[in-house]
XYZ file of C-alpha atoms in Angstrom:
644
model
C 32.621 -95.746 -26.163
C 31.214 -99.109 -24.803
C 29.217 -99.504 -21.619
C 32.139 -101.217 -19.913
C 34.013 -97.939 -19.977
C 33.958 -96.241 -16.523
C 32.936 -92.819 -17.976
C 29.770 -94.103 -19.634
C 27.362 -94.046 -16.665
C 28.617 -90.618 -15.577
C 28.129 -89.145 -19.051
C 24.540 -90.309 -18.921
C 24.130 -88.723 -15.446
C 25.615 -85.461 -16.741
C 23.325 -85.568 -19.773
C 20.239 -85.986 -17.578
C 21.357 -83.413 -14.952
C 21.203 -85.979 -12.147
C 21.658 -84.839 -8.540
C 25.027 -85.183 -6.777
C 24.016 -88.238 -4.773
C 23.281 -90.170 -8.029
C 26.988 -90.133 -8.875
C 27.729 -92.596 -6.042
C 25.479 -95.327 -7.477
C 27.811 -96.661 -10.267
C 30.631 -97.176 -7.721
C 28.301 -98.818 -5.213
C 26.822 -101.092 -7.895
C 30.296 -102.158 -9.145
C 31.445 -102.845 -5.591
C 28.329 -104.926 -5.022
C 28.969 -106.864 -8.217
C 32.507 -107.699 -7.011
C 34.370 -105.576 -9.530
C 38.139 -105.682 -9.299
C 40.033 -102.855 -7.630
C 41.226 -101.496 -10.942
C 37.620 -101.171 -12.087
C 36.600 -99.470 -8.858
C 39.553 -97.027 -9.105
C 38.590 -96.129 -12.653
C 34.992 -95.515 -11.576
C 36.114 -93.301 -8.667
C 38.288 -91.267 -11.001
C 35.474 -90.975 -13.557
C 33.109 -89.881 -10.751
C 35.456 -87.114 -9.672
C 35.800 -85.904 -13.245
C 32.021 -86.004 -13.742
C 31.364 -84.085 -10.525
C 33.934 -81.491 -11.555
C 32.229 -81.110 -14.953
C 28.843 -80.986 -13.236
C 30.060 -78.210 -10.899
C 31.455 -76.222 -13.820
C 28.228 -76.593 -15.761
C 26.206 -75.647 -12.690
C 28.369 -72.556 -12.126
C 28.002 -71.527 -15.713
C 24.255 -71.967 -15.612
C 24.097 -69.932 -12.389
C 26.346 -67.273 -13.898
C 24.217 -67.206 -17.026
C 21.071 -66.812 -14.899
C 22.688 -64.037 -12.878
C 23.864 -62.201 -15.983
C 20.436 -62.619 -17.531
C 18.854 -61.211 -14.391
C 21.443 -58.395 -14.356
C 20.696 -57.439 -17.943
C 16.952 -57.607 -17.339
C 17.416 -55.360 -14.321
C 19.547 -52.896 -16.299
C 16.875 -52.852 -19.006
C 14.130 -52.247 -16.458
C 16.128 -49.494 -14.742
C 16.759 -47.804 -18.080
C 13.005 -47.543 -18.606
C 12.359 -45.779 -15.286
C 12.356 -41.981 -15.122
C 11.285 -41.157 -11.591
C 14.136 -41.187 -9.049
C 12.079 -42.730 -6.251
C 10.893 -45.488 -8.575
C 14.495 -46.151 -9.698
C 15.764 -46.415 -6.118
C 12.926 -48.708 -5.074
C 13.525 -50.974 -8.091
C 17.249 -51.168 -7.284
C 16.794 -52.465 -3.740
C 14.030 -54.855 -4.770
C 16.192 -56.385 -7.530
C 19.250 -56.549 -5.277
C 17.234 -58.440 -2.679
C 15.916 -60.777 -5.375
C 19.325 -61.374 -7.029
C 21.046 -62.372 -3.810
C 17.978 -63.953 -2.175
C 18.447 -61.950 1.028
C 15.897 -60.935 3.616
C 16.693 -57.230 3.441
C 18.184 -54.840 0.888
C 18.710 -51.125 1.322
C 20.498 -48.166 -0.187
C 22.145 -45.070 1.236
C 23.076 -41.864 -0.585
C 25.958 -39.556 0.266
C 25.242 -36.050 1.572
C 28.253 -33.865 0.630
C 26.960 -30.921 2.658
C 26.635 -32.947 5.875
C 29.657 -35.142 5.143
C 27.813 -38.430 5.771
C 25.615 -41.016 4.054
C 21.960 -41.455 4.925
C 19.357 -44.203 4.511
C 17.339 -43.408 1.363
C 15.238 -46.501 0.596
C 14.806 -50.052 2.026
C 13.090 -53.290 1.065
C 12.236 -55.904 3.667
C 13.052 -53.577 6.595
C 10.722 -53.453 9.613
C 12.543 -51.023 11.960
C 11.741 -47.293 11.800
C 14.983 -46.495 13.642
C 17.001 -48.446 11.060
C 15.203 -46.692 8.168
C 16.267 -43.264 9.547
C 19.973 -44.017 10.113
C 22.733 -41.597 9.076
C 26.276 -42.974 8.897
C 29.330 -40.767 9.178
C 32.153 -41.449 6.767
C 34.096 -44.425 8.123
C 31.376 -45.377 10.628
C 29.881 -48.861 10.404
C 30.145 -51.073 7.355
C 28.259 -48.605 5.152
C 30.347 -45.611 6.235
C 33.501 -47.572 5.463
C 32.268 -48.508 1.962
C 31.238 -44.875 1.309
C 34.627 -43.638 2.480
C 36.885 -46.204 0.738
C 34.747 -46.903 -2.385
C 35.439 -50.654 -1.834
C 33.012 -53.546 -1.197
C 32.860 -54.921 2.352
C 31.179 -58.050 3.632
C 30.689 -59.455 7.120
C 29.282 -62.787 8.223
C 28.463 -61.421 11.688
C 28.307 -57.643 11.966
C 28.531 -57.296 15.741
C 31.528 -59.641 15.934
C 33.461 -57.875 13.175
C 36.171 -55.509 14.544
C 37.004 -53.967 11.154
C 34.195 -51.422 11.440
C 33.887 -48.390 13.671
C 30.868 -49.301 15.759
C 28.740 -46.426 17.048
C 25.845 -46.529 19.460
C 23.266 -45.162 17.008
C 24.309 -47.436 14.103
C 24.569 -50.559 16.252
C 21.180 -49.787 17.816
C 19.582 -49.514 14.372
C 21.194 -52.721 13.075
C 20.213 -54.561 16.275
C 16.668 -53.227 16.043
C 16.449 -54.590 12.486
C 18.063 -57.898 13.593
C 20.693 -57.982 10.841
C 23.697 -60.325 11.106
C 25.316 -60.854 7.687
C 25.743 -57.702 5.574
C 27.246 -57.086 2.132
C 27.817 -53.482 0.983
C 29.094 -52.317 -2.410
C 29.736 -48.724 -3.544
C 27.537 -46.892 -6.028
C 30.324 -45.427 -8.147
C 29.825 -42.658 -10.647
C 33.020 -41.803 -12.466
C 35.734 -41.486 -9.836
C 33.330 -40.658 -7.044
C 30.905 -42.540 -4.797
C 27.278 -41.393 -4.593
C 26.073 -44.041 -2.130
C 26.125 -47.679 -0.973
C 23.944 -50.659 -1.959
C 23.423 -53.355 0.705
C 22.129 -56.911 0.859
C 21.694 -58.415 4.333
C 20.291 -61.391 6.227
C 19.075 -61.799 9.799
C 21.195 -64.972 10.156
C 24.858 -65.825 9.685
C 25.667 -66.260 6.020
C 28.742 -66.366 3.820
C 28.482 -64.191 0.707
C 30.463 -65.846 -2.107
C 32.872 -63.909 -4.286
C 30.532 -64.349 -7.236
C 27.697 -62.779 -5.230
C 29.870 -59.836 -4.251
C 30.845 -59.412 -7.902
C 27.221 -59.720 -8.989
C 26.014 -57.038 -6.528
C 28.922 -54.774 -7.530
C 27.999 -55.134 -11.205
C 24.386 -54.404 -10.358
C 25.483 -51.354 -8.329
C 27.346 -50.027 -11.388
C 24.125 -50.183 -13.440
C 22.178 -48.729 -10.536
C 24.546 -45.748 -10.227
C 24.069 -44.959 -13.923
C 20.295 -45.292 -13.529
C 20.350 -42.970 -10.503
C 22.445 -40.450 -12.388
C 20.105 -40.656 -15.362
C 17.062 -40.192 -13.139
C 18.765 -37.236 -11.428
C 19.605 -35.696 -14.786
C 16.044 -36.211 -15.970
C 14.725 -34.693 -12.751
C 17.074 -31.739 -13.127
C 16.027 -31.415 -16.763
C 12.361 -31.480 -15.811
C 13.035 -28.932 -13.083
C 14.972 -26.763 -15.518
C 12.147 -27.052 -18.039
C 9.625 -26.116 -15.366
C 11.755 -23.161 -14.335
C 12.139 -22.195 -17.974
C 8.397 -22.391 -18.452
C 7.912 -20.266 -15.355
C 10.474 -17.811 -16.669
C 8.668 -17.752 -20.012
C 5.404 -17.051 -18.206
C 7.098 -14.245 -16.293
C 8.587 -12.900 -19.510
C 5.192 -13.022 -21.191
C 3.648 -11.261 -18.193
C 6.474 -8.719 -18.127
C 6.073 -8.180 -21.861
C 2.370 -7.579 -21.386
C 3.050 -5.186 -18.527
C 5.762 -3.392 -20.513
C 3.404 -3.106 -23.455
C 0.785 -1.577 -21.145
C 3.399 0.781 -19.707
C 4.478 1.745 -23.229
C 0.864 2.331 -24.177
C 0.364 4.549 -21.129
C 3.571 6.428 -21.940
C 2.427 7.059 -25.518
C -1.013 8.164 -24.408
C 0.349 10.443 -21.694
C 2.782 11.987 -24.191
C -0.091 12.591 -26.577
C -2.129 14.168 -23.776
C 0.691 16.536 -22.891
C 1.238 17.511 -26.544
C -2.430 18.258 -27.199
C -2.901 20.124 -23.928
C -4.958 17.562 -22.020
C -5.801 17.951 -18.352
C -5.341 15.911 -15.202
C -8.718 14.235 -15.616
C -7.671 13.041 -19.087
C -4.575 11.498 -17.482
C -6.742 9.779 -14.841
C -9.084 8.391 -17.523
C -6.203 7.034 -19.640
C -4.550 5.456 -16.605
C -7.792 3.815 -15.458
C -8.336 2.328 -18.928
C -4.879 0.711 -18.989
C -4.481 -0.337 -15.330
C -8.103 -1.180 -14.652
C -9.990 0.040 -11.603
C -10.743 3.729 -11.262
C -8.318 6.651 -11.020
C -9.140 10.001 -9.465
C -7.118 13.193 -9.097
C -7.547 14.668 -5.610
C -6.646 18.250 -4.766
C -4.086 18.810 -2.002
C -6.565 19.781 0.781
C -8.604 16.592 0.230
C -5.707 14.124 -0.042
C -5.543 11.190 2.458
C -2.931 12.725 4.752
C -0.784 9.788 6.036
C -0.511 7.997 2.679
C 0.113 11.088 0.565
C 2.738 12.276 3.058
C 4.622 8.962 2.693
C 4.352 9.111 -1.089
C 5.501 12.740 -1.082
C 8.472 11.867 1.147
C 9.877 8.843 -0.748
C 8.659 9.650 -4.268
C 6.812 6.333 -4.767
C 3.202 5.237 -4.864
C 2.054 3.725 -1.561
C -0.775 1.376 -0.708
C -3.505 2.420 1.704
C -6.068 -0.299 2.315
C -7.412 -1.311 -1.093
C -6.161 1.884 -2.788
C -2.854 3.143 -4.199
C -1.805 6.765 -3.636
C 0.770 8.641 -5.753
C 1.583 12.178 -4.642
C 1.550 14.905 -7.297
C 4.105 17.472 -6.219
C 6.769 19.853 -7.395
C 9.710 20.598 -5.158
C 8.377 20.937 -1.643
C 4.838 21.860 -2.679
C 2.075 19.256 -2.724
C -0.304 19.751 -5.654
C -2.576 16.765 -5.060
C -2.583 12.997 -5.562
C -3.626 10.296 -8.017
C -5.772 7.692 -6.235
C -6.124 4.255 -7.893
C -9.030 2.172 -6.594
C -9.961 -1.410 -7.386
C -6.407 -2.774 -7.871
C -5.033 -3.758 -4.413
C -2.407 -6.145 -5.929
C -0.645 -3.668 -8.189
C 2.227 -5.012 -10.304
C 5.586 -3.254 -9.696
C 5.720 -2.099 -13.319
C 2.141 -0.845 -13.080
C 3.091 0.872 -9.827
C 5.881 2.619 -11.710
C 3.349 3.548 -14.408
C 1.164 5.152 -11.739
C 4.169 7.088 -10.442
C 5.051 8.240 -13.978
C 1.458 9.384 -14.480
C 1.760 11.387 -11.249
C 4.867 13.086 -12.674
C 3.002 13.913 -15.899
C 0.119 15.241 -13.824
C 2.497 17.499 -11.908
C 3.848 18.820 -15.239
C 0.311 19.499 -16.447
C -0.504 21.198 -13.163
C 2.605 23.348 -13.453
C 1.744 24.223 -17.045
C -1.778 25.105 -16.009
C -0.412 27.070 -13.086
C 1.956 28.988 -15.379
C -0.981 29.962 -17.555
C -2.988 30.673 -14.441
C -0.220 32.798 -12.975
C -0.220 34.933 -16.090
C -3.945 35.386 -15.567
C -3.410 36.009 -11.868
C -0.930 38.743 -12.593
C -3.802 40.448 -14.343
C -5.980 39.701 -11.315
C -3.241 41.097 -9.072
C -3.050 44.277 -11.118
C -6.813 44.769 -10.764
C -6.604 44.259 -6.981
C -3.631 46.625 -6.785
C -5.718 49.283 -8.562
C -8.568 48.764 -6.085
C -6.131 49.198 -3.186
C -3.984 52.017 -4.566
C -6.278 53.977 -6.890
C -9.773 54.150 -5.338
C -10.779 56.881 -7.776
C -10.779 54.487 -10.746
C -13.841 54.495 -12.970
C -16.232 51.814 -11.571
C -17.394 50.958 -15.109
C -13.860 50.116 -16.212
C -13.290 48.111 -13.030
C -16.415 46.054 -13.743
C -15.303 45.364 -17.325
C -11.863 44.219 -16.231
C -13.403 42.018 -13.516
C -15.864 40.461 -15.978
C -12.990 39.324 -18.213
C -11.615 37.531 -15.139
C -15.057 36.084 -14.249
C -15.180 38.146 -11.043
C -18.318 39.983 -9.898
C -17.320 43.132 -8.017
C -20.956 44.041 -7.363
C -21.356 41.043 -5.003
C -20.318 41.107 -1.316
C -16.611 40.379 -0.806
C -14.180 40.055 2.070
C -10.563 41.250 2.102
C -8.038 38.785 3.580
C -4.419 39.475 4.577
C -2.301 36.273 4.696
C 1.285 35.380 5.473
C 3.426 32.340 6.218
C 4.041 33.063 9.890
C 7.208 31.908 11.651
C 7.102 34.593 14.356
C 7.391 33.380 17.927
C 5.157 34.336 20.867
C 5.395 37.988 21.829
C 6.548 39.078 18.374
C 4.327 41.215 16.216
C 4.235 38.550 13.527
C 5.495 40.777 10.708
C 8.209 39.380 8.486
C 10.853 41.724 7.166
C 10.627 42.533 3.516
C 13.967 44.256 3.210
C 17.021 42.034 3.200
C 14.882 38.853 3.404
C 16.786 35.622 3.006
C 16.158 33.307 0.015
C 13.981 30.966 2.099
C 11.635 33.815 2.997
C 11.437 34.872 -0.639
C 10.640 31.288 -1.616
C 7.943 31.146 1.098
C 6.334 34.322 -0.211
C 6.396 32.951 -3.766
C 4.772 29.679 -2.676
C 2.119 31.566 -0.719
C 1.373 33.836 -3.675
C 1.089 30.819 -6.010
C -1.293 29.021 -3.645
C -3.322 32.185 -3.015
C -3.702 32.981 -6.714
C -4.841 29.410 -7.349
C -7.393 29.681 -4.554
C -8.590 33.075 -5.824
C -9.031 31.684 -9.354
C -11.132 28.766 -8.118
C -13.264 31.149 -6.012
C -13.584 33.803 -8.775
C -11.730 36.299 -6.614
C -8.531 38.335 -6.804
C -5.104 37.981 -5.171
C -1.895 40.008 -5.084
C 1.464 39.961 -3.323
C 1.712 42.829 -0.849
C 3.595 43.927 2.289
C 5.596 40.706 2.579
C 2.455 38.567 2.376
C -0.593 38.132 0.187
C -3.915 39.941 0.000
C -7.068 38.269 -1.329
C -10.459 39.648 -2.303
C -12.895 36.743 -2.187
C -16.676 36.719 -2.758
C -18.942 35.834 0.173
C -21.739 33.334 -0.258
C -25.176 33.872 1.306
C -24.285 31.726 4.339
C -20.607 32.718 4.576
C -19.145 34.966 7.251
C -15.861 36.834 7.243
C -14.589 34.799 10.211
C -15.459 31.425 8.623
C -13.826 32.490 5.355
C -10.643 33.516 7.213
C -10.388 30.182 9.040
C -11.087 28.149 5.916
C -8.568 30.139 3.870
C -5.864 29.694 6.544
C -6.396 25.924 6.483
C -6.387 25.670 2.669
C -3.292 27.806 2.178
C -1.461 26.054 5.038
C -2.100 22.649 3.443
C -1.016 23.872 0.019
C 2.326 25.300 1.195
C 2.920 22.771 4.023
C 3.493 25.588 6.529
C 1.344 27.562 9.003
C -0.475 30.443 7.276
C -2.116 33.185 9.362
C -5.094 35.024 7.842
C -6.831 38.205 9.025
C -10.189 39.173 7.503
C -12.059 42.444 7.183
C -15.732 42.983 7.650
C -17.729 42.302 4.458
C -17.433 44.847 1.660
C -20.918 45.012 0.071
C -19.954 46.020 -3.495
C -16.269 46.800 -4.207
C -16.979 48.207 -7.686
C -19.519 50.713 -6.358
C -17.144 51.979 -3.656
C -13.539 51.092 -4.576
C -12.114 53.011 -1.609
C -13.747 50.518 0.784
C -11.315 47.839 -0.391
C -8.275 49.748 0.900
C -10.032 50.417 4.222
C -10.958 46.757 4.491
C -7.368 45.739 3.753
C -6.113 47.945 6.592
C -8.618 46.262 8.924
C -7.550 42.791 7.740
C -3.927 43.701 8.453
C -4.846 44.819 11.965
C -6.582 41.473 12.557
C -3.484 39.719 11.213
C -1.267 41.636 13.627
C -3.644 40.884 16.510
C -3.435 37.150 15.776
C 0.359 37.414 15.949
C 0.241 39.308 19.254
C -2.157 36.733 20.704
C 0.135 33.847 19.642
C -2.411 32.431 17.173
C -0.076 31.902 14.223
C -1.474 29.568 11.581
C -5.110 30.536 12.332
C -7.678 32.775 10.673
C -9.987 35.361 12.258
C -12.041 38.494 11.574
C -12.769 41.543 13.743
C -16.017 39.966 14.965
C -13.987 37.153 16.581
C -12.381 39.651 18.990
C -15.609 41.030 20.585
C -15.316 44.681 21.573
C -11.592 44.489 20.726
C -12.793 44.381 17.154
C -13.756 48.025 17.517
C -10.128 48.829 18.235
C -9.062 46.825 15.176
C -11.684 48.446 12.938
C -11.256 51.827 11.291
C -12.435 54.401 13.839
C -13.561 56.688 11.007
C -16.103 54.136 9.879
C -19.194 54.533 12.090
C -20.786 51.446 10.601
C -18.374 49.303 12.613
C -19.786 50.776 15.852
C -23.321 50.122 14.712
C -22.451 46.546 13.799
C -20.981 45.969 17.249
C -24.051 47.439 19.007
C -26.454 45.406 16.861
C -24.451 42.231 17.380
C -24.323 42.747 21.172
C -27.759 44.160 22.244
C -29.682 44.244 18.960
C -32.423 41.829 20.160
C -33.151 44.062 23.191
C -33.296 47.226 21.075
C -35.637 45.531 18.581
C -37.899 44.282 21.398
C -38.238 47.817 22.817
C -38.996 49.163 19.347
C -41.762 46.597 18.766
C -43.343 46.600 22.255
C -42.605 50.106 23.505
C -40.905 48.628 26.592
C -37.924 49.976 28.474
C -35.545 47.010 28.537
C -32.570 49.120 27.343
C -33.252 51.743 30.036
C -33.629 48.968 32.623
C -30.235 47.483 31.596
C -28.592 50.917 31.851
C -30.007 51.415 35.343
C -29.201 47.848 36.397
C -25.493 48.203 35.554
C -25.377 51.775 36.928
C -26.725 50.478 40.256
C -24.047 47.830 40.551
C -26.302 45.003 39.312
C -28.631 45.431 42.337
C -32.338 44.865 41.533
C -33.407 46.730 44.697
C -31.446 49.863 43.858
C -32.556 49.553 40.229
C -36.268 49.628 41.197
C -35.620 52.824 43.153
C -33.849 54.420 40.194
C -36.681 53.466 37.856
C -39.499 54.030 40.409
C -40.996 50.578 39.732
C -41.658 47.524 41.854
C -38.770 45.119 42.348
C -40.821 42.347 40.689
C -41.044 44.485 37.569
C -37.255 44.732 37.502
C -36.989 40.967 37.873
C -39.463 40.335 35.044
C -37.592 42.702 32.727
C -34.257 41.064 33.511
C -35.788 37.633 32.772
C -36.888 38.935 29.410
C -33.348 40.231 28.743
C -31.951 36.777 29.569
C -34.314 35.175 27.071
C -33.259 37.673 24.388
C -29.466 37.695 24.989
C -28.890 34.238 26.423
C -28.462 32.908 29.971
C -24.784 33.947 30.135
C -25.454 37.641 29.545
C -24.248 38.499 33.085
C -20.907 36.678 32.753
C -17.986 39.110 33.144
C -16.984 39.099 29.471
C -20.567 39.423 28.152
C -21.473 42.035 30.771
C -18.492 44.179 29.746
C -19.457 44.060 26.058
C -23.133 44.788 26.866
C -22.189 47.834 28.964
C -19.942 49.124 26.171
C -22.711 48.572 23.621
C -25.234 50.403 25.883
C -22.829 53.341 26.188
C -22.296 53.504 22.396
C -26.041 53.187 21.783
C -26.736 56.024 24.180
C -24.077 58.192 22.530
C -25.526 57.460 19.107
C -29.021 58.496 20.305
C -27.578 61.711 21.741
C -25.848 62.550 18.468
C -29.033 61.770 16.543
C -31.106 64.073 18.721
């Protein structure tokens, strides 16, 4: 084509990518050169065609650049794995693609029924960044509700949207005017809205709307992928946690199985409670101790006994060892305050095994105690038995009948005040029979540990226990009442006799002592002291009434206990303190009349009475002490008369 053709200059302009204003120059030049109208018309037509081609080429280049940017963005999004990073990249690329001042993204909240601001780029308003849009509210709410793109050149002047005070305040605070919103579609649903916005009036072209919609489609897939990856990571973390728990549980179950096997072996080979404690400590760690019932920590062991589970007390764990309603003791685990539930169950199972071992030991012990009971029955019912045979039988039971002993009468006492405290033996109900059996079991266990004897008798239990060098009958009675009461979880009343020096040497003394112990037991019931223990010496001169009147030693013991220091002083010094006391009480406690009766000076009487106070104590003239002293003086005088 020659240069005189009208298309030639425009082809050159198209080839060089000349600006729009350059396309006017060929027409202007031809007009200046005086070209004919036909030539000018051809140039005008060629210009229009060239501009149309230029516009098409420019559109295609722009479309190619947009698609290239879209694909680059999709590639970049595909490489991201963190949801926050994906969302931030989406808004940044959207802002860059459309060359807007602000881009932001909201996500739908199905639970709340709205869409909320998730991430922004270019935003400066805190209020805008915290907006929540109800479905159908504002431009974003409308896009989220309809799943269609919406665009506005001037938001506040657009009546298509439901304006609300909070949304308009946020948009105004951000200064936005022109807004384009496209849905983030995933399948048939909408998960959010992607926005591009400017703070000035602007017309978003159809191609820009299409471009942002295409980008939103990639973004939705990227969000879904990131969510799936996050869920997968979370599931993997949960699975790992579950695996850790399973491994821990497996370890715990293996330990529990090991304990079970070891406890079974212990039971089969006849091991004891301390073997159980040692095996449990080795598997659970810490230290394990078996505590007898009287020494158990009361509040914790009571809770464990009541609900059948191990309980925590401070840094320790307590598991009650019991059978039926009877507490046998407790396993105490120390050094493991954070006990695993399975290990806690292991401790409880060990307590059950311990109770079985205790019952087995008790069964064997009860067989032995029946033999002990038969020996005590012979001492009570057949005092003419050969002492040598009694000693041999006692030696087989590791009892020493040549040592001092005390006889104790015990019963579970439910009698009310004013009753004599005796429980019927004929026609007793099953509960009473069960009480007597529990008391006998506890008493025989106590007798075995003390190397004594025990037997069931007269609706209660009788015990023959050795006395230590520092023990008294009264202390033994009180201690025995407390121990038996704890063992049977009921009040146990115990009456004690005076000490029996050597039961084997004088077997008949045991029956006499038992009668005295029963009288003390009855006295405790009359006095309303159920659940306590006492001996005749606890009742003062009333003890003489409780003691066997045929036994003169009881009278002598009372006299010695009451005025023995005064008698001994007279014997050593040759004084007349006993005679002075007799005269003093006979004269109505008047020193003046006493000096006349004794034919001494009143100061002498005063000095002697001071000496008596030092020997008997400052309260010797109190009514109760004075009564016992006068009775002791009378008995002492009668004894001297009989002796002479």
